[in-house]
Amino acid sequence: MRVSFFSLVMALVLIFGCENSTKTKETNQNKTTNIKPITFSLAEEEELKKLDSLNLDSSYANLLSPAYNSEENIKEVRRSWSKLHQDLGKYLVEQNFNWGINDSSISLFNKIYFSEDGTIDYYAFKVITPSVSDDKVDEFELLLKEFSSEVKLDLNQKKNFAQCGKSRIMNN
């Protein structure tokens, strides 16, 4: 892909009752990551059951909750959430990922659970665009797992936190 294509890659974040934020961390070329975030495809009933059984919402605070964060901090969270999805779109382009459909964008639902230091522990997702094949969803999940191991929020918190929301990734 040409560099100019990156200008077309952008994430349109639709904020629902929950959201999240992240900022890409610099990748250390000399360090290999052995532990990857755990991903869950919410389109799969068994995956949904596994995620529910972890009861993560009881141990991960909602970062957008006014009880947890100030209004000023929430603006930073939203900015970072948007940047995370823009970075994901760029990553997919860099990996030459093709969704295999002609739709101009792909809609996703995401629920991400972060450690105090901003690294991703769990990434639950669902591809909402109905014309995306199961094989492409599986391929996307592999890339999502790799991407998730390379990103980190620039927000350090006093406890683990989670956010969720819908996003759109531009389709090349």
PDB file of C-alpha atoms in Angstrom:
ATOM      1  CA  MET A   1       0.000   0.000   0.000  1.00  0.00           C
ATOM      2  CA  ARG A   2       1.139   3.531  -0.685  1.00  0.00           C
ATOM      3  CA  VAL A   3       1.830   5.923   2.178  1.00  0.00           C
ATOM      4  CA  SER A   4      -0.865   8.249   0.833  1.00  0.00           C
ATOM      5  CA  PHE A   5      -3.403   5.527   1.523  1.00  0.00           C
ATOM      6  CA  PHE A   6      -2.804   6.047   5.232  1.00  0.00           C
ATOM      7  CA  SER A   7      -4.473   9.422   4.919  1.00  0.00           C
ATOM      8  CA  LEU A   8      -7.628   7.548   3.927  1.00  0.00           C
ATOM      9  CA  VAL A   9      -7.398   5.186   6.883  1.00  0.00           C
ATOM     10  CA  MET A  10      -9.375   6.553   9.771  1.00  0.00           C
ATOM     11  CA  ALA A  11     -11.602   5.169  12.430  1.00  0.00           C
ATOM     12  CA  LEU A  12     -15.039   6.609  13.027  1.00  0.00           C
ATOM     13  CA  VAL A  13     -15.807   5.953  16.647  1.00  0.00           C
ATOM     14  CA  LEU A  14     -19.406   5.759  17.698  1.00  0.00           C
ATOM     15  CA  ILE A  15     -19.520   6.310  21.417  1.00  0.00           C
ATOM     16  CA  PHE A  16     -22.098   4.195  23.203  1.00  0.00           C
ATOM     17  CA  GLY A  17     -22.607   3.839  26.938  1.00  0.00           C
ATOM     18  CA  CYS A  18     -19.055   2.587  27.182  1.00  0.00           C
ATOM     19  CA  GLU A  19     -15.760   3.417  25.479  1.00  0.00           C
ATOM     20  CA  ASN A  20     -12.047   3.063  25.941  1.00  0.00           C
ATOM     21  CA  SER A  21      -8.706   4.615  25.086  1.00  0.00           C
ATOM     22  CA  THR A  22      -5.278   3.514  24.105  1.00  0.00           C
ATOM     23  CA  LYS A  23      -2.117   4.879  22.711  1.00  0.00           C
ATOM     24  CA  THR A  24       0.372   2.900  20.702  1.00  0.00           C
ATOM     25  CA  LYS A  25       3.557   2.122  22.578  1.00  0.00           C
ATOM     26  CA  GLU A  26       6.900   2.063  20.860  1.00  0.00           C
ATOM     27  CA  THR A  27       7.788  -1.451  19.804  1.00  0.00           C
ATOM     28  CA  ASN A  28      11.050  -2.756  21.215  1.00  0.00           C
ATOM     29  CA  GLN A  29      12.640  -4.597  18.297  1.00  0.00           C
ATOM     30  CA  ASN A  30      14.930  -6.569  20.626  1.00  0.00           C
ATOM     31  CA  LYS A  31      12.161  -7.850  22.853  1.00  0.00           C
ATOM     32  CA  THR A  32       9.733 -10.607  21.968  1.00  0.00           C
ATOM     33  CA  THR A  33       6.391 -10.797  23.672  1.00  0.00           C
ATOM     34  CA  ASN A  34       5.525 -14.286  24.860  1.00  0.00           C
ATOM     35  CA  ILE A  35       2.249 -13.378  26.497  1.00  0.00           C
ATOM     36  CA  LYS A  36      -0.442 -12.166  24.154  1.00  0.00           C
ATOM     37  CA  PRO A  37      -3.739 -10.610  25.119  1.00  0.00           C
ATOM     38  CA  ILE A  38      -6.614 -13.061  25.075  1.00  0.00           C
ATOM     39  CA  THR A  39      -9.117 -12.341  22.321  1.00  0.00           C
ATOM     40  CA  PHE A  40     -12.762 -13.344  22.174  1.00  0.00           C
ATOM     41  CA  SER A  41     -14.996 -13.301  19.126  1.00  0.00           C
ATOM     42  CA  LEU A  42     -18.380 -12.303  20.507  1.00  0.00           C
ATOM     43  CA  ALA A  43     -20.045 -13.807  17.430  1.00  0.00           C
ATOM     44  CA  GLU A  44     -19.203 -17.260  18.811  1.00  0.00           C
ATOM     45  CA  GLU A  45     -21.506 -18.503  21.584  1.00  0.00           C
ATOM     46  CA  GLU A  46     -18.737 -20.499  23.280  1.00  0.00           C
ATOM     47  CA  GLU A  47     -16.385 -17.501  23.257  1.00  0.00           C
ATOM     48  CA  LEU A  48     -19.095 -15.317  24.777  1.00  0.00           C
ATOM     49  CA  LYS A  49     -19.651 -17.879  27.529  1.00  0.00           C
ATOM     50  CA  LYS A  50     -15.900 -18.037  28.257  1.00  0.00           C
ATOM     51  CA  LEU A  51     -15.724 -14.253  28.514  1.00  0.00           C
ATOM     52  CA  ASP A  52     -18.787 -14.073  30.768  1.00  0.00           C
ATOM     53  CA  SER A  53     -17.385 -16.792  33.030  1.00  0.00           C
ATOM     54  CA  LEU A  54     -14.345 -14.615  33.774  1.00  0.00           C
ATOM     55  CA  ASN A  55     -16.612 -11.969  35.352  1.00  0.00           C
ATOM     56  CA  LEU A  56     -14.153  -9.277  34.268  1.00  0.00           C
ATOM     57  CA  ASP A  57     -16.580  -6.390  34.730  1.00  0.00           C
ATOM     58  CA  SER A  58     -16.338  -6.865  38.494  1.00  0.00           C
ATOM     59  CA  SER A  59     -12.557  -6.350  38.511  1.00  0.00           C
ATOM     60  CA  TYR A  60     -12.092  -3.827  35.667  1.00  0.00           C
ATOM     61  CA  ALA A  61     -13.427  -0.300  36.264  1.00  0.00           C
ATOM     62  CA  ASN A  62     -15.315   1.560  33.527  1.00  0.00           C
ATOM     63  CA  LEU A  63     -12.874   4.294  32.561  1.00  0.00           C
ATOM     64  CA  LEU A  64     -15.680   6.632  31.445  1.00  0.00           C
ATOM     65  CA  SER A  65     -17.617   6.404  34.661  1.00  0.00           C
ATOM     66  CA  PRO A  66     -17.876   9.860  36.279  1.00  0.00           C
ATOM     67  CA  ALA A  67     -17.377   8.108  39.612  1.00  0.00           C
ATOM     68  CA  TYR A  68     -13.997   6.879  38.372  1.00  0.00           C
ATOM     69  CA  ASN A  69     -12.736   9.720  36.151  1.00  0.00           C
ATOM     70  CA  SER A  70     -13.053  13.481  35.808  1.00  0.00           C
ATOM     71  CA  GLU A  71     -14.736  15.078  32.786  1.00  0.00           C
ATOM     72  CA  GLU A  72     -11.339  16.357  31.614  1.00  0.00           C
ATOM     73  CA  ASN A  73      -9.822  12.880  31.858  1.00  0.00           C
ATOM     74  CA  ILE A  74     -12.784  11.409  29.974  1.00  0.00           C
ATOM     75  CA  LYS A  75     -11.955  13.665  26.991  1.00  0.00           C
ATOM     76  CA  GLU A  76      -8.450  12.185  26.965  1.00  0.00           C
ATOM     77  CA  VAL A  77      -9.920   8.687  27.152  1.00  0.00           C
ATOM     78  CA  ARG A  78     -12.106   9.371  24.101  1.00  0.00           C
ATOM     79  CA  ARG A  79      -9.164  10.767  22.149  1.00  0.00           C
ATOM     80  CA  SER A  80      -7.098   7.706  22.940  1.00  0.00           C
ATOM     81  CA  TRP A  81      -9.950   5.323  22.067  1.00  0.00           C
ATOM     82  CA  SER A  82     -10.241   6.949  18.663  1.00  0.00           C
ATOM     83  CA  LYS A  83      -6.470   6.760  18.158  1.00  0.00           C
ATOM     84  CA  LEU A  84      -6.475   3.060  19.023  1.00  0.00           C
ATOM     85  CA  HIS A  85      -8.904   2.332  16.191  1.00  0.00           C
ATOM     86  CA  GLN A  86      -7.048   4.568  13.758  1.00  0.00           C
ATOM     87  CA  ASP A  87      -3.868   2.672  14.623  1.00  0.00           C
ATOM     88  CA  LEU A  88      -5.678  -0.650  14.139  1.00  0.00           C
ATOM     89  CA  GLY A  89      -6.775   0.470  10.672  1.00  0.00           C
ATOM     90  CA  LYS A  90      -3.200   1.441   9.798  1.00  0.00           C
ATOM     91  CA  TYR A  91      -1.904  -1.862  11.143  1.00  0.00           C
ATOM     92  CA  LEU A  92      -4.324  -3.829   8.954  1.00  0.00           C
ATOM     93  CA  VAL A  93      -3.169  -1.867   5.897  1.00  0.00           C
ATOM     94  CA  GLU A  94       0.497  -2.510   6.795  1.00  0.00           C
ATOM     95  CA  GLN A  95      -0.297  -6.231   7.033  1.00  0.00           C
ATOM     96  CA  ASN A  96      -2.020  -6.111   3.610  1.00  0.00           C
ATOM     97  CA  PHE A  97      -5.212  -7.394   5.188  1.00  0.00           C
ATOM     98  CA  ASN A  98      -8.185  -7.494   2.835  1.00  0.00           C
ATOM     99  CA  TRP A  99     -11.707  -7.956   4.174  1.00  0.00           C
ATOM    100  CA  GLY A 100     -12.765  -9.545   0.871  1.00  0.00           C
ATOM    101  CA  ILE A 101     -15.824  -7.332   0.397  1.00  0.00           C
ATOM    102  CA  ASN A 102     -16.586  -4.051  -1.338  1.00  0.00           C
ATOM    103  CA  ASP A 103     -18.087  -2.205   1.650  1.00  0.00           C
ATOM    104  CA  SER A 104     -16.325   1.117   2.289  1.00  0.00           C
ATOM    105  CA  SER A 105     -15.997   0.449   6.015  1.00  0.00           C
ATOM    106  CA  ILE A 106     -16.244  -2.415   8.457  1.00  0.00           C
ATOM    107  CA  SER A 107     -18.270  -2.006  11.651  1.00  0.00           C
ATOM    108  CA  LEU A 108     -16.985  -3.556  14.868  1.00  0.00           C
ATOM    109  CA  PHE A 109     -18.068  -3.773  18.465  1.00  0.00           C
ATOM    110  CA  ASN A 110     -15.169  -3.858  20.932  1.00  0.00           C
ATOM    111  CA  LYS A 111     -14.827  -4.430  24.648  1.00  0.00           C
ATOM    112  CA  ILE A 112     -11.266  -4.135  25.866  1.00  0.00           C
ATOM    113  CA  TYR A 113      -9.905  -4.886  29.320  1.00  0.00           C
ATOM    114  CA  PHE A 114      -6.675  -3.110  30.292  1.00  0.00           C
ATOM    115  CA  SER A 115      -4.107  -3.575  33.038  1.00  0.00           C
ATOM    116  CA  GLU A 116      -3.236  -0.629  35.291  1.00  0.00           C
ATOM    117  CA  ASP A 117      -0.271   0.195  33.044  1.00  0.00           C
ATOM    118  CA  GLY A 118      -2.469   0.415  29.930  1.00  0.00           C
ATOM    119  CA  THR A 119      -1.564  -2.892  28.308  1.00  0.00           C
ATOM    120  CA  ILE A 120      -4.405  -4.990  26.918  1.00  0.00           C
ATOM    121  CA  ASP A 121      -5.349  -8.103  28.896  1.00  0.00           C
ATOM    122  CA  TYR A 122      -8.509  -9.114  27.014  1.00  0.00           C
ATOM    123  CA  TYR A 123      -9.948  -7.924  23.715  1.00  0.00           C
ATOM    124  CA  ALA A 124     -13.510  -8.973  22.910  1.00  0.00           C
ATOM    125  CA  PHE A 125     -14.849  -8.034  19.491  1.00  0.00           C
ATOM    126  CA  LYS A 126     -17.605  -8.670  17.021  1.00  0.00           C
ATOM    127  CA  VAL A 127     -17.513  -7.849  13.330  1.00  0.00           C
ATOM    128  CA  ILE A 128     -20.937  -6.317  12.762  1.00  0.00           C
ATOM    129  CA  THR A 129     -20.739  -5.973   8.971  1.00  0.00           C
ATOM    130  CA  PRO A 130     -22.736  -9.061   7.898  1.00  0.00           C
ATOM    131  CA  SER A 131     -21.017  -9.657   4.553  1.00  0.00           C
ATOM    132  CA  VAL A 132     -17.600 -10.383   6.138  1.00  0.00           C
ATOM    133  CA  SER A 133     -16.862 -14.114   5.890  1.00  0.00           C
ATOM    134  CA  ASP A 134     -16.017 -16.285   8.899  1.00  0.00           C
ATOM    135  CA  ASP A 135     -12.583 -16.948   7.398  1.00  0.00           C
ATOM    136  CA  LYS A 136     -11.876 -13.207   7.256  1.00  0.00           C
ATOM    137  CA  VAL A 137     -13.067 -12.788  10.852  1.00  0.00           C
ATOM    138  CA  ASP A 138     -10.631 -15.532  11.892  1.00  0.00           C
ATOM    139  CA  GLU A 139      -7.805 -13.866   9.961  1.00  0.00           C
ATOM    140  CA  PHE A 140      -8.699 -10.515  11.515  1.00  0.00           C
ATOM    141  CA  GLU A 141      -8.633 -12.061  15.000  1.00  0.00           C
ATOM    142  CA  LEU A 142      -5.062 -13.281  14.481  1.00  0.00           C
ATOM    143  CA  LEU A 143      -3.969  -9.801  13.403  1.00  0.00           C
ATOM    144  CA  LEU A 144      -5.955  -8.239  16.249  1.00  0.00           C
ATOM    145  CA  LYS A 145      -4.097 -10.421  18.744  1.00  0.00           C
ATOM    146  CA  GLU A 146      -0.742  -9.299  17.316  1.00  0.00           C
ATOM    147  CA  PHE A 147      -1.817  -5.662  17.240  1.00  0.00           C
ATOM    148  CA  SER A 148      -3.136  -5.862  20.821  1.00  0.00           C
ATOM    149  CA  SER A 149       0.224  -7.062  22.059  1.00  0.00           C
ATOM    150  CA  GLU A 150       1.874  -3.950  20.592  1.00  0.00           C
ATOM    151  CA  VAL A 151      -0.375  -1.185  21.928  1.00  0.00           C
ATOM    152  CA  LYS A 152      -0.536   0.487  25.294  1.00  0.00           C
ATOM    153  CA  LEU A 153      -2.563   3.319  26.745  1.00  0.00           C
ATOM    154  CA  ASP A 154      -0.703   6.409  27.814  1.00  0.00           C
ATOM    155  CA  LEU A 155      -3.060   6.524  30.807  1.00  0.00           C
ATOM    156  CA  ASN A 156      -1.805   4.804  33.930  1.00  0.00           C
ATOM    157  CA  GLN A 157      -4.547   3.986  36.390  1.00  0.00           C
ATOM    158  CA  LYS A 158      -4.698   2.806  39.979  1.00  0.00           C
ATOM    159  CA  LYS A 159      -6.587  -0.329  38.976  1.00  0.00           C
ATOM    160  CA  ASN A 160      -7.499  -2.399  35.932  1.00  0.00           C
ATOM    161  CA  PHE A 161     -10.049  -0.780  33.640  1.00  0.00           C
ATOM    162  CA  ALA A 162     -12.290  -1.569  30.684  1.00  0.00           C
ATOM    163  CA  GLN A 163     -14.140   0.236  27.937  1.00  0.00           C
ATOM    164  CA  CYS A 164     -16.341  -0.717  25.040  1.00  0.00           C
ATOM    165  CA  GLY A 165     -17.913   0.824  21.986  1.00  0.00           C
ATOM    166  CA  LYS A 166     -18.536   0.581  18.275  1.00  0.00           C
ATOM    167  CA  SER A 167     -15.993   1.600  15.687  1.00  0.00           C
ATOM    168  CA  ARG A 168     -15.614   1.623  11.936  1.00  0.00           C
ATOM    169  CA  ILE A 169     -12.455   0.742  10.117  1.00  0.00           C
ATOM    170  CA  MET A 170     -12.082   1.981   6.575  1.00  0.00           C
ATOM    171  CA  ASN A 171     -11.927  -0.842   4.055  1.00  0.00           C
ATOM    172  CA  ASN A 172      -9.246  -0.615   1.402  1.00  0.00           C
TER     173      ASN A 172
END
